[in-house]
JSON list of C-alpha atoms in Angstrom, two decimals:
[
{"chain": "A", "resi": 106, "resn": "UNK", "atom": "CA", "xyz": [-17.43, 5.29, 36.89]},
{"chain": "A", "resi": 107, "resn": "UNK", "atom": "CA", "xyz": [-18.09, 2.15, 35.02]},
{"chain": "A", "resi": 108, "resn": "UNK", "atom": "CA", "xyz": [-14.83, 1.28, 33.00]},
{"chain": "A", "resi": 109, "resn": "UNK", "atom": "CA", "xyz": [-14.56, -0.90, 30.12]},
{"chain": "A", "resi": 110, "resn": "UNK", "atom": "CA", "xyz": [-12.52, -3.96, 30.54]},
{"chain": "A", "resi": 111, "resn": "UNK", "atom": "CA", "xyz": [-12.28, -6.26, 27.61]},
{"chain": "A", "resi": 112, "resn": "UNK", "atom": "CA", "xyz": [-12.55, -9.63, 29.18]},
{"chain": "A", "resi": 113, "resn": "UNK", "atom": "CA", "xyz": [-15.57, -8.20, 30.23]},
{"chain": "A", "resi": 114, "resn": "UNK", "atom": "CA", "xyz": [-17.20, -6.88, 26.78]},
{"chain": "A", "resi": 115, "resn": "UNK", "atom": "CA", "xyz": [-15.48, -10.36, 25.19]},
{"chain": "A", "resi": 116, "resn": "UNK", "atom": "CA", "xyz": [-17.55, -12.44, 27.79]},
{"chain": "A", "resi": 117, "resn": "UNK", "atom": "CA", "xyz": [-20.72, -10.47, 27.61]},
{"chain": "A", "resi": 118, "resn": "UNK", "atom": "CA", "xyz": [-21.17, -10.29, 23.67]},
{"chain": "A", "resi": 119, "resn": "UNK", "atom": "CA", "xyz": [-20.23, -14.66, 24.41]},
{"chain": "A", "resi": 120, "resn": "UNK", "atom": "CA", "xyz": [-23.36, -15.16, 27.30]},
{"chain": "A", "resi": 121, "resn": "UNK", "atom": "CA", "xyz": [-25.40, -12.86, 24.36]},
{"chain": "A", "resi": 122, "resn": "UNK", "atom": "CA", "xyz": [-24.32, -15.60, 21.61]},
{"chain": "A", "resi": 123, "resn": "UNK", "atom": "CA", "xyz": [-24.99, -18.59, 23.79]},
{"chain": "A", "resi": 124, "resn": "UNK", "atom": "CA", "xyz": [-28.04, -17.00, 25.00]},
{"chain": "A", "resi": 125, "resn": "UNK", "atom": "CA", "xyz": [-29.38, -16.34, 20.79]},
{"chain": "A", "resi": 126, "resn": "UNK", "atom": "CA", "xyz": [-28.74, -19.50, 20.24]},
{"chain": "A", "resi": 127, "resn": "UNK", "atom": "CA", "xyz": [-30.61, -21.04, 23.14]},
{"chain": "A", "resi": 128, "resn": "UNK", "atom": "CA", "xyz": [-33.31, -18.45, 21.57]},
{"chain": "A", "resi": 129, "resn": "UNK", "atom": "CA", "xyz": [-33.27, -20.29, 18.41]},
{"chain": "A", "resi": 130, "resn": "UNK", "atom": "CA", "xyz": [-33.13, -23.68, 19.74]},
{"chain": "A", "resi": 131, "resn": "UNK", "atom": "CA", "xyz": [-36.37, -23.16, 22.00]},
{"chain": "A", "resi": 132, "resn": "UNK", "atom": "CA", "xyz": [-37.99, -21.19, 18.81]},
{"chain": "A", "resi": 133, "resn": "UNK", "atom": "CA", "xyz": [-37.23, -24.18, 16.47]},
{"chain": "A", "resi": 134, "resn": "UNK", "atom": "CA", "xyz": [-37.50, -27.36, 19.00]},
{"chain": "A", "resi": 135, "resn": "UNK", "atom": "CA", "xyz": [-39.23, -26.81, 21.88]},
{"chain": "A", "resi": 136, "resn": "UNK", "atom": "CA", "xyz": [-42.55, -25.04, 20.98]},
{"chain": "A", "resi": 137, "resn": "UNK", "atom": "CA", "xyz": [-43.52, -27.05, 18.33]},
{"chain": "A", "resi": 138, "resn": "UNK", "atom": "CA", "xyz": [-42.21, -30.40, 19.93]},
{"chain": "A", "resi": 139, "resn": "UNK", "atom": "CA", "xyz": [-43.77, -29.15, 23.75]},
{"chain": "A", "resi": 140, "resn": "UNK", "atom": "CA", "xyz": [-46.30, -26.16, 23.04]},
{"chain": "A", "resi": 141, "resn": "UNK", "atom": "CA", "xyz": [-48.59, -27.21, 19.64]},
{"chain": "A", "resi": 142, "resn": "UNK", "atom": "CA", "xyz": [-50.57, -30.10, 18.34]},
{"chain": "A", "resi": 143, "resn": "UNK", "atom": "CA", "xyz": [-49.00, -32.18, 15.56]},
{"chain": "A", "resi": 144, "resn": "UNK", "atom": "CA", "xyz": [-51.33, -29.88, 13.10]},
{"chain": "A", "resi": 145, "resn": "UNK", "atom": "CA", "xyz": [-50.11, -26.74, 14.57]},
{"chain": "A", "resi": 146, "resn": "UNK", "atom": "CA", "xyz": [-46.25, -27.46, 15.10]},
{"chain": "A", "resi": 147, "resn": "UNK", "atom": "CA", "xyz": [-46.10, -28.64, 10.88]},
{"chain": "A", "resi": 148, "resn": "UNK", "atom": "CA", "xyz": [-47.74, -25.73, 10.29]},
{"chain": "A", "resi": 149, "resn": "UNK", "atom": "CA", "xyz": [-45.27, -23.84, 12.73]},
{"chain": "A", "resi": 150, "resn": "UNK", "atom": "CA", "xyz": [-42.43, -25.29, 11.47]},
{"chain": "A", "resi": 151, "resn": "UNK", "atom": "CA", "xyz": [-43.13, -25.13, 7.85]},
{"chain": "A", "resi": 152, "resn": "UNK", "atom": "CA", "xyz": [-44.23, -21.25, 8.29]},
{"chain": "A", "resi": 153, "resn": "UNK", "atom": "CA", "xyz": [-41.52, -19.89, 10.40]},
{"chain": "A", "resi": 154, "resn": "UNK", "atom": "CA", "xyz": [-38.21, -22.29, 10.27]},
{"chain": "A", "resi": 155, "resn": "UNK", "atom": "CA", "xyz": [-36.60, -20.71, 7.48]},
{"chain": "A", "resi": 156, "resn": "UNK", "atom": "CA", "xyz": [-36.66, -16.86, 8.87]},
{"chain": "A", "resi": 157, "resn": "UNK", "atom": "CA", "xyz": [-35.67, -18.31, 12.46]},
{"chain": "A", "resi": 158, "resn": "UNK", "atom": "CA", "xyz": [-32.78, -20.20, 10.36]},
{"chain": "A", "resi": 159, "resn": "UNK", "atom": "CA", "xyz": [-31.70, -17.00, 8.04]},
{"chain": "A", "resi": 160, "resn": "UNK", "atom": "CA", "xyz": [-32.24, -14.86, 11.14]},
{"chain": "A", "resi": 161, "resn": "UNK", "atom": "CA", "xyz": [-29.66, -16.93, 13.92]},
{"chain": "A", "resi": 162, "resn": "UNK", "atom": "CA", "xyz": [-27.23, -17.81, 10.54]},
{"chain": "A", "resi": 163, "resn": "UNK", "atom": "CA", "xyz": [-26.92, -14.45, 9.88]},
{"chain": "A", "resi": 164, "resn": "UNK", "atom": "CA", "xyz": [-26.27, -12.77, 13.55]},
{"chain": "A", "resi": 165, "resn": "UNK", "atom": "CA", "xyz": [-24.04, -15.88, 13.94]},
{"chain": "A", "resi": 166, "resn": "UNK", "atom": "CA", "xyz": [-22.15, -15.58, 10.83]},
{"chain": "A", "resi": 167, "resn": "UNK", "atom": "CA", "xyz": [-21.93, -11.57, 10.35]},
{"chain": "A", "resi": 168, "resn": "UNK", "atom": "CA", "xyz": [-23.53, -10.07, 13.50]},
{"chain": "A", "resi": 169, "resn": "UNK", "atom": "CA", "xyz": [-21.43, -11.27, 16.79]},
{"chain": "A", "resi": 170, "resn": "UNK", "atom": "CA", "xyz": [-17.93, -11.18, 14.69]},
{"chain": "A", "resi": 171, "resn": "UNK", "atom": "CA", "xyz": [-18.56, -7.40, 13.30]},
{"chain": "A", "resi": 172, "resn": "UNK", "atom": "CA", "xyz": [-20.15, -6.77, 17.13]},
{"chain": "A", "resi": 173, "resn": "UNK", "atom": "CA", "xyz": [-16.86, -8.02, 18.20]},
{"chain": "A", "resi": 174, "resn": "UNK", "atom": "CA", "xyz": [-14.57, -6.38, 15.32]},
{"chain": "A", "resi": 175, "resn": "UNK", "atom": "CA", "xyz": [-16.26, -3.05, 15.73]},
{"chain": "A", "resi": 176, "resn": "UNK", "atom": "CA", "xyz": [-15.54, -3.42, 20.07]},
{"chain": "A", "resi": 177, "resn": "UNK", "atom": "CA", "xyz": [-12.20, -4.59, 19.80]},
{"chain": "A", "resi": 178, "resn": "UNK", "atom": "CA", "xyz": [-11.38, -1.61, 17.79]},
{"chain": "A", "resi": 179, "resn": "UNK", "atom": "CA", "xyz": [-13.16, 0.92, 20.29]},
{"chain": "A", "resi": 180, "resn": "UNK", "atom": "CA", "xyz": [-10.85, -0.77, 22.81]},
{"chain": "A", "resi": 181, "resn": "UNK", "atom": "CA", "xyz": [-7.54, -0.52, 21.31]},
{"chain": "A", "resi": 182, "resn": "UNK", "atom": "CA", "xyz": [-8.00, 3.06, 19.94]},
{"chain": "A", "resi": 183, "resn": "UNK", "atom": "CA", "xyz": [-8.99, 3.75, 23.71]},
{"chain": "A", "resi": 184, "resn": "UNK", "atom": "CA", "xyz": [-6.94, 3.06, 26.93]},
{"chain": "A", "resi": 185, "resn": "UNK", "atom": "CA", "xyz": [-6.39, -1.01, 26.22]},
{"chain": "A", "resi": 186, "resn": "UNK", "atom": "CA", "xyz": [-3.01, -2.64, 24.88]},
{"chain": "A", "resi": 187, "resn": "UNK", "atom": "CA", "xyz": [-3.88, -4.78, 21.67]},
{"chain": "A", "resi": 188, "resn": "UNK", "atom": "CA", "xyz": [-3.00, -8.27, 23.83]},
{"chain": "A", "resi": 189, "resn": "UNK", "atom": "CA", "xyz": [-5.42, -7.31, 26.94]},
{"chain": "A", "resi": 190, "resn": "UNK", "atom": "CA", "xyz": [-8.22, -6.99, 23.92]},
{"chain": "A", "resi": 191, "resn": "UNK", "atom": "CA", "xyz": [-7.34, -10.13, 22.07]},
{"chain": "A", "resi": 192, "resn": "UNK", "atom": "CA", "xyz": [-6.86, -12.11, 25.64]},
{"chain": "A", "resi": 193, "resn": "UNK", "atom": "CA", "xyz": [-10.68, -10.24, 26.09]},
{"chain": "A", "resi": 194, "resn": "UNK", "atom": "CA", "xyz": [-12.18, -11.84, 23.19]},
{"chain": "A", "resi": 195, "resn": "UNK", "atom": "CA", "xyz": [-10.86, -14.88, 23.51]},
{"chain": "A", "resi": 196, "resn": "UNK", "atom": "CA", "xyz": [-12.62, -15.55, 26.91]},
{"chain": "A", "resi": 197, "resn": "UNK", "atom": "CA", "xyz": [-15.42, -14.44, 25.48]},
{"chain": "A", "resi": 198, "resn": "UNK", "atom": "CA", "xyz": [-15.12, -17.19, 22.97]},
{"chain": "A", "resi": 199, "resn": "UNK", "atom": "CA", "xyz": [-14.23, -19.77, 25.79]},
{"chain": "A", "resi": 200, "resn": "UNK", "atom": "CA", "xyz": [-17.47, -18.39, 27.63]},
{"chain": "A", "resi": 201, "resn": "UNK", "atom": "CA", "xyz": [-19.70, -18.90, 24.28]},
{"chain": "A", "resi": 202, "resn": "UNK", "atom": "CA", "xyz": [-18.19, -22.53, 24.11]},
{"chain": "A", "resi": 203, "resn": "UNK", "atom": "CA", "xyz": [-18.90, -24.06, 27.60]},
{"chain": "A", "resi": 204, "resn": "UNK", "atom": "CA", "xyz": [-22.01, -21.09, 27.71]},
{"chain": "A", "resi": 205, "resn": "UNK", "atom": "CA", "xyz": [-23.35, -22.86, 25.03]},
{"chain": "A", "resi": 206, "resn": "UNK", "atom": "CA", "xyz": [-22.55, -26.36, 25.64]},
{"chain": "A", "resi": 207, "resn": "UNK", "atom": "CA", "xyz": [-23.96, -26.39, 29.13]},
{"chain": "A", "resi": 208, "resn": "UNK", "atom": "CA", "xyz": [-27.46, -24.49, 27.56]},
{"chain": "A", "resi": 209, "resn": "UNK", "atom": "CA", "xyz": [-27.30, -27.43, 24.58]},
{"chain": "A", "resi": 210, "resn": "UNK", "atom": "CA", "xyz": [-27.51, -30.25, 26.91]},
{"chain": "A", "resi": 211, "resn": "UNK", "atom": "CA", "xyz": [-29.60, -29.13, 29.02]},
{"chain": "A", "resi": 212, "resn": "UNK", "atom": "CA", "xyz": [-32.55, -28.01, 26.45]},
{"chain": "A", "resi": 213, "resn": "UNK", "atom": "CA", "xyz": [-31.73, -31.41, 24.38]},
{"chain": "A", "resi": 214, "resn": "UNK", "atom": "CA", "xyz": [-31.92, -33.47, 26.96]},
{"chain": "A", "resi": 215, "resn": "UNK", "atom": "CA", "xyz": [-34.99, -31.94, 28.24]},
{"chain": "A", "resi": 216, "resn": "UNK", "atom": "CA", "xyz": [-37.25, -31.27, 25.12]},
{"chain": "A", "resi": 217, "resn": "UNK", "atom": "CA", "xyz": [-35.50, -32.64, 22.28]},
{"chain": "A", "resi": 218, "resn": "UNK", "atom": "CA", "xyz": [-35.61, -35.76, 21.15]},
{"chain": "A", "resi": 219, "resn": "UNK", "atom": "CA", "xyz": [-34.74, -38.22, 18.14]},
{"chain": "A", "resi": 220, "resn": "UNK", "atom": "CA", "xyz": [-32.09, -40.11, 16.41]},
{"chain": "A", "resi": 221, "resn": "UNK", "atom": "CA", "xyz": [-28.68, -37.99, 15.65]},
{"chain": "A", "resi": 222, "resn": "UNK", "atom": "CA", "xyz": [-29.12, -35.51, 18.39]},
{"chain": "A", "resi": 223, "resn": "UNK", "atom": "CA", "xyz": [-26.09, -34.91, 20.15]},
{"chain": "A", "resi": 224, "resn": "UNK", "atom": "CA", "xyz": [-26.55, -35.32, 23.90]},
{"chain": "A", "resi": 225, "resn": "UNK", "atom": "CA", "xyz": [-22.72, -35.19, 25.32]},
{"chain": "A", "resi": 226, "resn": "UNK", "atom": "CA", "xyz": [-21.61, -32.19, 26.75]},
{"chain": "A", "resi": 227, "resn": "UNK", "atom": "CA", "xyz": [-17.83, -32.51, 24.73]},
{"chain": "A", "resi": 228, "resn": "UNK", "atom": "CA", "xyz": [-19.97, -33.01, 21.58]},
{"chain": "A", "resi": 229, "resn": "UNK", "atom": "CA", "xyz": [-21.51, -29.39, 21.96]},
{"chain": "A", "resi": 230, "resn": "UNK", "atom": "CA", "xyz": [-18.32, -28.20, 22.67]},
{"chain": "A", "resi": 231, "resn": "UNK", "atom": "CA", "xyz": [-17.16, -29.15, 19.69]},
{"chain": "A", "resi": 232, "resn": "UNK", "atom": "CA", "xyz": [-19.92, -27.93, 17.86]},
{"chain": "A", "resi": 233, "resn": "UNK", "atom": "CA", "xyz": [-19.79, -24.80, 19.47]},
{"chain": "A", "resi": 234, "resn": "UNK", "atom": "CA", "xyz": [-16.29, -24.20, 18.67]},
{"chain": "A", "resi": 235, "resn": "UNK", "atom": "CA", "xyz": [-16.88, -22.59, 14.79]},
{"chain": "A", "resi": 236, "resn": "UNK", "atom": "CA", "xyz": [-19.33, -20.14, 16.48]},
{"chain": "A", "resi": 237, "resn": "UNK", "atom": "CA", "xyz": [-16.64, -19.25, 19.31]},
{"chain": "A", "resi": 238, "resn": "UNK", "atom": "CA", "xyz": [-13.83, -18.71, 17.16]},
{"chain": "A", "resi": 239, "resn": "UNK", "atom": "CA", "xyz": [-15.96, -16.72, 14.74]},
{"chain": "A", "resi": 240, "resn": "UNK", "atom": "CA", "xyz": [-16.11, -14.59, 18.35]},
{"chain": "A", "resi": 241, "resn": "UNK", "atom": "CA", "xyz": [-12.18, -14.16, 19.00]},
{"chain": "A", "resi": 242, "resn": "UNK", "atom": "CA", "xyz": [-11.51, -13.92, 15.50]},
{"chain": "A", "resi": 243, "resn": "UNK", "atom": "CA", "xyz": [-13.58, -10.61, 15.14]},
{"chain": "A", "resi": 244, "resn": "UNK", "atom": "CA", "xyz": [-11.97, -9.37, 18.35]},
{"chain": "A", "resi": 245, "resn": "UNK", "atom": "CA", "xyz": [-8.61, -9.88, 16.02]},
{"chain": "A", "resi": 246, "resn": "UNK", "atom": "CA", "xyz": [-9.89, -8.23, 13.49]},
{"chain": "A", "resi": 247, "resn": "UNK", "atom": "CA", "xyz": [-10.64, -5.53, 15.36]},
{"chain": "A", "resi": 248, "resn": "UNK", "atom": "CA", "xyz": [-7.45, -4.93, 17.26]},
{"chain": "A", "resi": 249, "resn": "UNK", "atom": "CA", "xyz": [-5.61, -5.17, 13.61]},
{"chain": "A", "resi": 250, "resn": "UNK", "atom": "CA", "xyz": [-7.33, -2.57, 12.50]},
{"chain": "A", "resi": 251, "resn": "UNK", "atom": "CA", "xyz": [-7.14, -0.45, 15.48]},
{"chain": "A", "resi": 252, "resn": "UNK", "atom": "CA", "xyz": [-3.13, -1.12, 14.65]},
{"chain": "A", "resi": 253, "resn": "UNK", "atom": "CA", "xyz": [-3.16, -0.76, 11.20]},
{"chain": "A", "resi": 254, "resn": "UNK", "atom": "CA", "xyz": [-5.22, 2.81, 11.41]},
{"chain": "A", "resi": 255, "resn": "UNK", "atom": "CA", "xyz": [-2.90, 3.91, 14.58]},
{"chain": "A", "resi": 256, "resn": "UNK", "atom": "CA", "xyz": [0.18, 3.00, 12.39]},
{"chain": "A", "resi": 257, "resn": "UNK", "atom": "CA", "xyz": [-0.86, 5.02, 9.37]},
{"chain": "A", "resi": 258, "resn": "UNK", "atom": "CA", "xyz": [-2.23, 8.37, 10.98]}
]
């Protein structure tokens, strides 16, 4: 039977994070830069930027830290001690870093290109980073709550 380790879950919803953003990236870069006419990429990018924007702010922002808030506290209310979870989410924040790094290089170095974009692996690392700890710090969320509700029932 298929149990549920958090370094697992942690790294998984991090590959799904890099893997949205590599989504947006290709939907805002590489199809109007590779795939359309001048014409048809202006048109393209005045017609659909914004929603891609709104969309990968908002799963970045609320999605992948409540995704991680609401696992964390399945976890801990479960079988898993509060520090295997938070150790869980943190890798998964490490693997969203590199994860992402390693995808942003690669696609800018590829298909984007211009003044001010950051080609260095470090430099999407450190990009990276808000979106990573946004990651771990709705796996602690998660696990508080877990605590707090265990303390007070």
């Amino acid at each position: 039977m298929y149990q549920q380790k958090p370094a697992k879950i942690g790294a998984g919803i991090g590959v799904f994070g890099a893997l949205f953003l590599l989504l947006t990236t290709i939907l805002l870069f590489v199809i109007p830069q590779e795939l359309m006419t001048p014409a048809a990429s202006t048109t393209y990018v005045e017609t659909w930027s914004q929603p891609i924007m709104t969309a990968g702010g908002f799963v970045f922002s609320v999605g992948i830290p409540l995704a991680c808030a609401v696992s964390a506290y399945y976890l801990t209310t479960r079988e898993h001690a509060p520090g295997s979870v938070i150790m869980g989410f943190f890798i998964g924040g490490i693997v969203f870093i590199i994860g992402n790094a390693i995808l942003g290089v690669a696609v800018t170095n590829l298909f984007v290109s211009g003044s001010g974009v950051e080609r260095s692996l470090l430099g999407h690392m450190q990009n990276s980073l808000p979106h990573g700890m946004r990651l771990f710090v709705g796996g602690l969320f998660g696990v508080a709550a877990a605590v707090v509700v265990e303390e007070y029932s």
